[in-house]
PDB file of C-alpha atoms in Angstrom:
ATOM      1  CA  MET A   1      -5.371  -8.053  28.686  1.00 91.00           C
ATOM      2  CA  PRO A   2      -3.483  -9.665  31.528  1.00 91.00           C
ATOM      3  CA  GLU A   3      -3.672  -8.357  35.068  1.00 91.00           C
ATOM      4  CA  PRO A   4      -1.120  -5.536  35.467  1.00 92.00           C
ATOM      5  CA  GLY A   5      -0.404  -6.386  39.097  1.00 92.00           C
ATOM      6  CA  ARG A   6       1.127  -9.808  38.540  1.00 90.00           C
ATOM      7  CA  GLY A   7       3.645  -8.458  36.061  1.00 92.00           C
ATOM      8  CA  ILE A   8       4.534  -5.612  38.393  1.00 96.00           C
ATOM      9  CA  VAL A   9       5.086  -8.016  41.291  1.00 94.00           C
ATOM     10  CA  ILE A  10       7.342 -10.215  39.151  1.00 94.00           C
ATOM     11  CA  GLU A  11       9.374  -7.199  37.947  1.00 95.00           C
ATOM     12  CA  GLU A  12       9.635  -5.708  41.435  1.00 95.00           C
ATOM     13  CA  SER A  13      10.674  -9.060  42.910  1.00 93.00           C
ATOM     14  CA  CYS A  14      13.641  -9.041  40.536  1.00 94.00           C
ATOM     15  CA  GLY A  15      14.465  -5.411  41.323  1.00 93.00           C
ATOM     16  CA  ASP A  16      14.459  -3.259  44.428  1.00 95.00           C
ATOM     17  CA  GLY A  17      10.914  -4.243  45.441  1.00 93.00           C
ATOM     18  CA  ARG A  18       9.835  -0.722  46.329  1.00 96.00           C
ATOM     19  CA  ALA A  19       6.558  -1.022  44.415  1.00 96.00           C
ATOM     20  CA  LEU A  20       5.489  -4.396  45.780  1.00 95.00           C
ATOM     21  CA  PRO A  21       1.928  -4.012  47.088  1.00 95.00           C
ATOM     22  CA  TRP A  22       2.878  -5.299  50.541  1.00 95.00           C
ATOM     23  CA  VAL A  23       5.788  -2.811  50.684  1.00 96.00           C
ATOM     24  CA  SER A  24       4.076   0.290  49.242  1.00 97.00           C
ATOM     25  CA  LEU A  25       0.536  -0.070  47.953  1.00 97.00           C
ATOM     26  CA  GLU A  26       0.691   3.534  46.770  1.00 98.00           C
ATOM     27  CA  ALA A  27       3.779   2.925  44.589  1.00 98.00           C
ATOM     28  CA  PHE A  28       2.259  -0.323  43.323  1.00 97.00           C
ATOM     29  CA  ALA A  29      -1.002   1.445  42.421  1.00 98.00           C
ATOM     30  CA  HIS A  30       0.861   4.150  40.490  1.00 98.00           C
ATOM     31  CA  ARG A  31       2.682   1.470  38.468  1.00 97.00           C
ATOM     32  CA  ALA A  32      -0.604  -0.380  37.878  1.00 97.00           C
ATOM     33  CA  ILE A  33      -2.233   2.841  36.667  1.00 97.00           C
ATOM     34  CA  GLU A  34       0.591   3.400  34.176  1.00 97.00           C
ATOM     35  CA  GLN A  35       0.326  -0.187  32.925  1.00 96.00           C
ATOM     36  CA  ALA A  36      -3.467  -0.040  32.689  1.00 96.00           C
ATOM     37  CA  ARG A  37      -3.237   3.104  30.562  1.00 95.00           C
ATOM     38  CA  ARG A  38      -0.742   1.363  28.241  1.00 95.00           C
ATOM     39  CA  ASP A  39      -3.044  -1.658  28.049  1.00 95.00           C
ATOM     40  CA  ARG A  40      -5.995   0.545  27.061  1.00 92.00           C
ATOM     41  CA  GLN A  41      -3.888   2.083  24.303  1.00 92.00           C
ATOM     42  CA  SER A  42      -2.776  -1.352  23.076  1.00 93.00           C
ATOM     43  CA  ALA A  43      -6.370  -2.588  23.055  1.00 92.00           C
ATOM     44  CA  ARG A  44      -7.301   0.039  20.481  1.00 89.00           C
ATOM     45  CA  ASP A  45      -5.214  -1.812  17.893  1.00 89.00           C
ATOM     46  CA  LEU A  46      -6.960  -5.129  18.510  1.00 92.00           C
ATOM     47  CA  GLY A  47     -10.121  -6.190  16.749  1.00 82.00           C
ATOM     48  CA  GLY A  48     -13.210  -7.585  18.432  1.00 87.00           C
ATOM     49  CA  TRP A  49     -13.804  -7.939  22.139  1.00 89.00           C
ATOM     50  CA  VAL A  50     -10.903  -7.223  24.455  1.00 93.00           C
ATOM     51  CA  PHE A  51     -11.255  -8.456  28.016  1.00 93.00           C
ATOM     52  CA  PHE A  52      -9.248  -6.905  30.828  1.00 93.00           C
ATOM     53  CA  ASP A  53      -8.221  -8.896  33.887  1.00 92.00           C
ATOM     54  CA  ARG A  54      -8.170  -5.866  36.169  1.00 93.00           C
ATOM     55  CA  GLY A  55      -7.564  -2.416  34.797  1.00 94.00           C
ATOM     56  CA  LEU A  56      -7.452   1.310  35.411  1.00 96.00           C
ATOM     57  CA  ILE A  57     -10.423   1.456  37.759  1.00 97.00           C
ATOM     58  CA  ASP A  58      -9.031  -1.350  39.909  1.00 97.00           C
ATOM     59  CA  ALA A  59      -5.732   0.519  40.177  1.00 98.00           C
ATOM     60  CA  ALA A  60      -7.538   3.783  40.953  1.00 98.00           C
ATOM     61  CA  VAL A  61      -9.436   2.035  43.750  1.00 98.00           C
ATOM     62  CA  ALA A  62      -6.136   0.756  45.154  1.00 98.00           C
ATOM     63  CA  LEU A  63      -4.617   4.239  45.021  1.00 98.00           C
ATOM     64  CA  GLU A  64      -7.628   5.714  46.788  1.00 98.00           C
ATOM     65  CA  TRP A  65      -7.362   3.032  49.490  1.00 98.00           C
ATOM     66  CA  ALA A  66      -3.613   3.524  49.905  1.00 98.00           C
ATOM     67  CA  ALA A  67      -3.264   7.292  49.604  1.00 98.00           C
ATOM     68  CA  GLU A  68      -6.769   8.796  49.647  1.00 98.00           C
ATOM     69  CA  VAL A  69      -6.443   9.997  46.045  1.00 97.00           C
ATOM     70  CA  PRO A  70     -10.021  10.275  44.740  1.00 98.00           C
ATOM     71  CA  ILE A  71     -10.831   7.755  42.033  1.00 97.00           C
ATOM     72  CA  ALA A  72     -12.248  10.540  39.863  1.00 96.00           C
ATOM     73  CA  ASP A  73      -8.891  12.346  39.928  1.00 97.00           C
ATOM     74  CA  THR A  74      -7.095   9.249  38.646  1.00 97.00           C
ATOM     75  CA  LEU A  75      -9.652   8.748  35.879  1.00 96.00           C
ATOM     76  CA  ILE A  76      -9.497  12.300  34.477  1.00 95.00           C
ATOM     77  CA  GLY A  77      -9.056  12.045  30.722  1.00 91.00           C
ATOM     78  CA  ALA A  78      -9.314   8.247  30.697  1.00 92.00           C
ATOM     79  CA  ASP A  79     -11.491   6.356  28.257  1.00 88.00           C
ATOM     80  CA  THR A  80     -14.330   4.398  29.776  1.00 90.00           C
ATOM     81  CA  TYR A  81     -14.660   0.648  29.530  1.00 92.00           C
ATOM     82  CA  HIS A  82     -17.689  -1.190  28.185  1.00 92.00           C
ATOM     83  CA  ALA A  83     -20.833  -0.343  30.180  1.00 94.00           C
ATOM     84  CA  VAL A  84     -21.044  -3.931  31.447  1.00 95.00           C
ATOM     85  CA  VAL A  85     -18.376  -5.095  33.880  1.00 96.00           C
ATOM     86  CA  PHE A  86     -18.038  -8.705  34.976  1.00 97.00           C
ATOM     87  CA  LEU A  87     -16.761  -9.160  38.495  1.00 96.00           C
ATOM     88  CA  THR A  88     -15.639 -12.380  40.113  1.00 93.00           C
ATOM     89  CA  PRO A  89     -15.912 -12.447  43.893  1.00 93.00           C
ATOM     90  CA  PRO A  90     -13.168 -14.195  45.834  1.00 93.00           C
ATOM     91  CA  TRP A  91     -14.147 -17.823  46.273  1.00 91.00           C
ATOM     92  CA  PRO A  92     -12.699 -19.728  49.210  1.00 90.00           C
ATOM     93  CA  GLU A  93     -12.720 -22.916  47.126  1.00 88.00           C
ATOM     94  CA  ILE A  94     -10.206 -21.554  44.619  1.00 85.00           C
ATOM     95  CA  TYR A  95      -8.490 -18.697  46.457  1.00 86.00           C
ATOM     96  CA  VAL A  96      -4.759 -19.265  46.785  1.00 85.00           C
ATOM     97  CA  GLN A  97      -2.082 -17.126  48.386  1.00 82.00           C
ATOM     98  CA  GLU A  98       1.096 -17.267  46.326  1.00 84.00           C
ATOM     99  CA  ALA A  99       4.237 -15.291  45.581  1.00 80.00           C
ATOM    100  CA  GLU A 100       2.348 -12.729  43.479  1.00 82.00           C
ATOM    101  CA  ARG A 101      -0.689 -12.603  45.791  1.00 83.00           C
ATOM    102  CA  GLN A 102       0.279 -12.477  49.430  1.00 83.00           C
ATOM    103  CA  HIS A 103      -2.819 -10.862  50.919  1.00 88.00           C
ATOM    104  CA  GLY A 104      -5.295 -13.101  52.690  1.00 90.00           C
ATOM    105  CA  PHE A 105      -8.837 -14.025  51.796  1.00 93.00           C
ATOM    106  CA  ALA A 106     -10.374 -11.441  54.160  1.00 94.00           C
ATOM    107  CA  ASP A 107      -8.344  -8.709  52.420  1.00 94.00           C
ATOM    108  CA  ALA A 108      -9.528  -9.992  49.041  1.00 93.00           C
ATOM    109  CA  LEU A 109     -13.154  -9.750  50.188  1.00 96.00           C
ATOM    110  CA  GLU A 110     -12.650  -6.163  51.351  1.00 97.00           C
ATOM    111  CA  GLU A 111     -11.005  -5.259  48.046  1.00 96.00           C
ATOM    112  CA  TYR A 112     -13.879  -6.876  46.143  1.00 97.00           C
ATOM    113  CA  ASP A 113     -16.374  -4.753  48.095  1.00 98.00           C
ATOM    114  CA  ARG A 114     -14.421  -1.592  47.235  1.00 98.00           C
ATOM    115  CA  LEU A 115     -14.279  -2.560  43.550  1.00 98.00           C
ATOM    116  CA  TYR A 116     -17.988  -3.368  43.393  1.00 98.00           C
ATOM    117  CA  ALA A 117     -18.849  -0.045  45.025  1.00 98.00           C
ATOM    118  CA  ALA A 118     -16.536   1.925  42.723  1.00 98.00           C
ATOM    119  CA  TYR A 119     -17.731   0.359  39.474  1.00 98.00           C
ATOM    120  CA  SER A 120     -21.354   0.863  40.540  1.00 98.00           C
ATOM    121  CA  ALA A 121     -20.736   4.485  41.568  1.00 97.00           C
ATOM    122  CA  LEU A 122     -19.100   5.142  38.193  1.00 97.00           C
ATOM    123  CA  GLY A 123     -22.265   3.964  36.425  1.00 97.00           C
ATOM    124  CA  TYR A 124     -21.127   0.561  35.212  1.00 97.00           C
ATOM    125  CA  GLU A 125     -23.556  -2.346  35.171  1.00 97.00           C
ATOM    126  CA  VAL A 126     -21.804  -4.854  37.414  1.00 98.00           C
ATOM    127  CA  ILE A 127     -22.563  -8.498  36.733  1.00 98.00           C
ATOM    128  CA  ILE A 128     -21.291 -11.090  39.175  1.00 97.00           C
ATOM    129  CA  LEU A 129     -19.921 -14.209  37.510  1.00 96.00           C
ATOM    130  CA  PRO A 130     -21.475 -17.463  38.673  1.00 95.00           C
ATOM    131  CA  LYS A 131     -19.493 -20.004  40.692  1.00 93.00           C
ATOM    132  CA  THR A 132     -18.951 -22.498  37.906  1.00 93.00           C
ATOM    133  CA  ASP A 133     -16.033 -23.837  35.928  1.00 93.00           C
ATOM    134  CA  VAL A 134     -14.034 -21.625  33.571  1.00 93.00           C
ATOM    135  CA  THR A 135     -15.817 -22.805  30.415  1.00 97.00           C
ATOM    136  CA  ALA A 136     -19.258 -22.128  31.876  1.00 97.00           C
ATOM    137  CA  ARG A 137     -18.168 -18.683  33.062  1.00 95.00           C
ATOM    138  CA  ALA A 138     -16.810 -17.848  29.597  1.00 95.00           C
ATOM    139  CA  ASP A 139     -20.081 -19.009  28.022  1.00 96.00           C
ATOM    140  CA  PHE A 140     -22.003 -16.864  30.529  1.00 97.00           C
ATOM    141  CA  VAL A 141     -20.000 -13.760  29.573  1.00 96.00           C
ATOM    142  CA  LEU A 142     -20.302 -14.308  25.830  1.00 93.00           C
ATOM    143  CA  LYS A 143     -24.042 -14.991  26.073  1.00 95.00           C
ATOM    144  CA  ARG A 144     -24.553 -11.846  28.155  1.00 93.00           C
ATOM    145  CA  LEU A 145     -22.663  -9.724  25.632  1.00 91.00           C
ATOM    146  CA  GLY A 146     -24.700 -11.175  22.791  1.00 85.00           C
TER     147      GLY A 146
END
């Protein structure tokens, strides 16, 4: 599933922009939570492995950071993801600020730390992807999942 945030930024950039993350992280997080819940529902109709580029937990972490809403409150009634979560740390070699991602590298590192802590606290096995090319990372994930 694609990252909810990019789509939200594109939609908000064409509209009033009130839910852009650099305008209101809280409003952005609420939209991302709604989208992540829809994505989880859509994934039920798909066969085989479904990989999420960001998801409900990421959005819950953002909401907690922005508005001090406990992650557990956001996740009430939500399905869990697979027990193994693959996380990619921000890499200076490939990190790019762009229209949809305006926060800097230091902010990305802080967000990564929050995500790692949240997934771990929720009982997920967090596996850090190696710094390799895309094909090697995909092979790593598929091998790990068996």
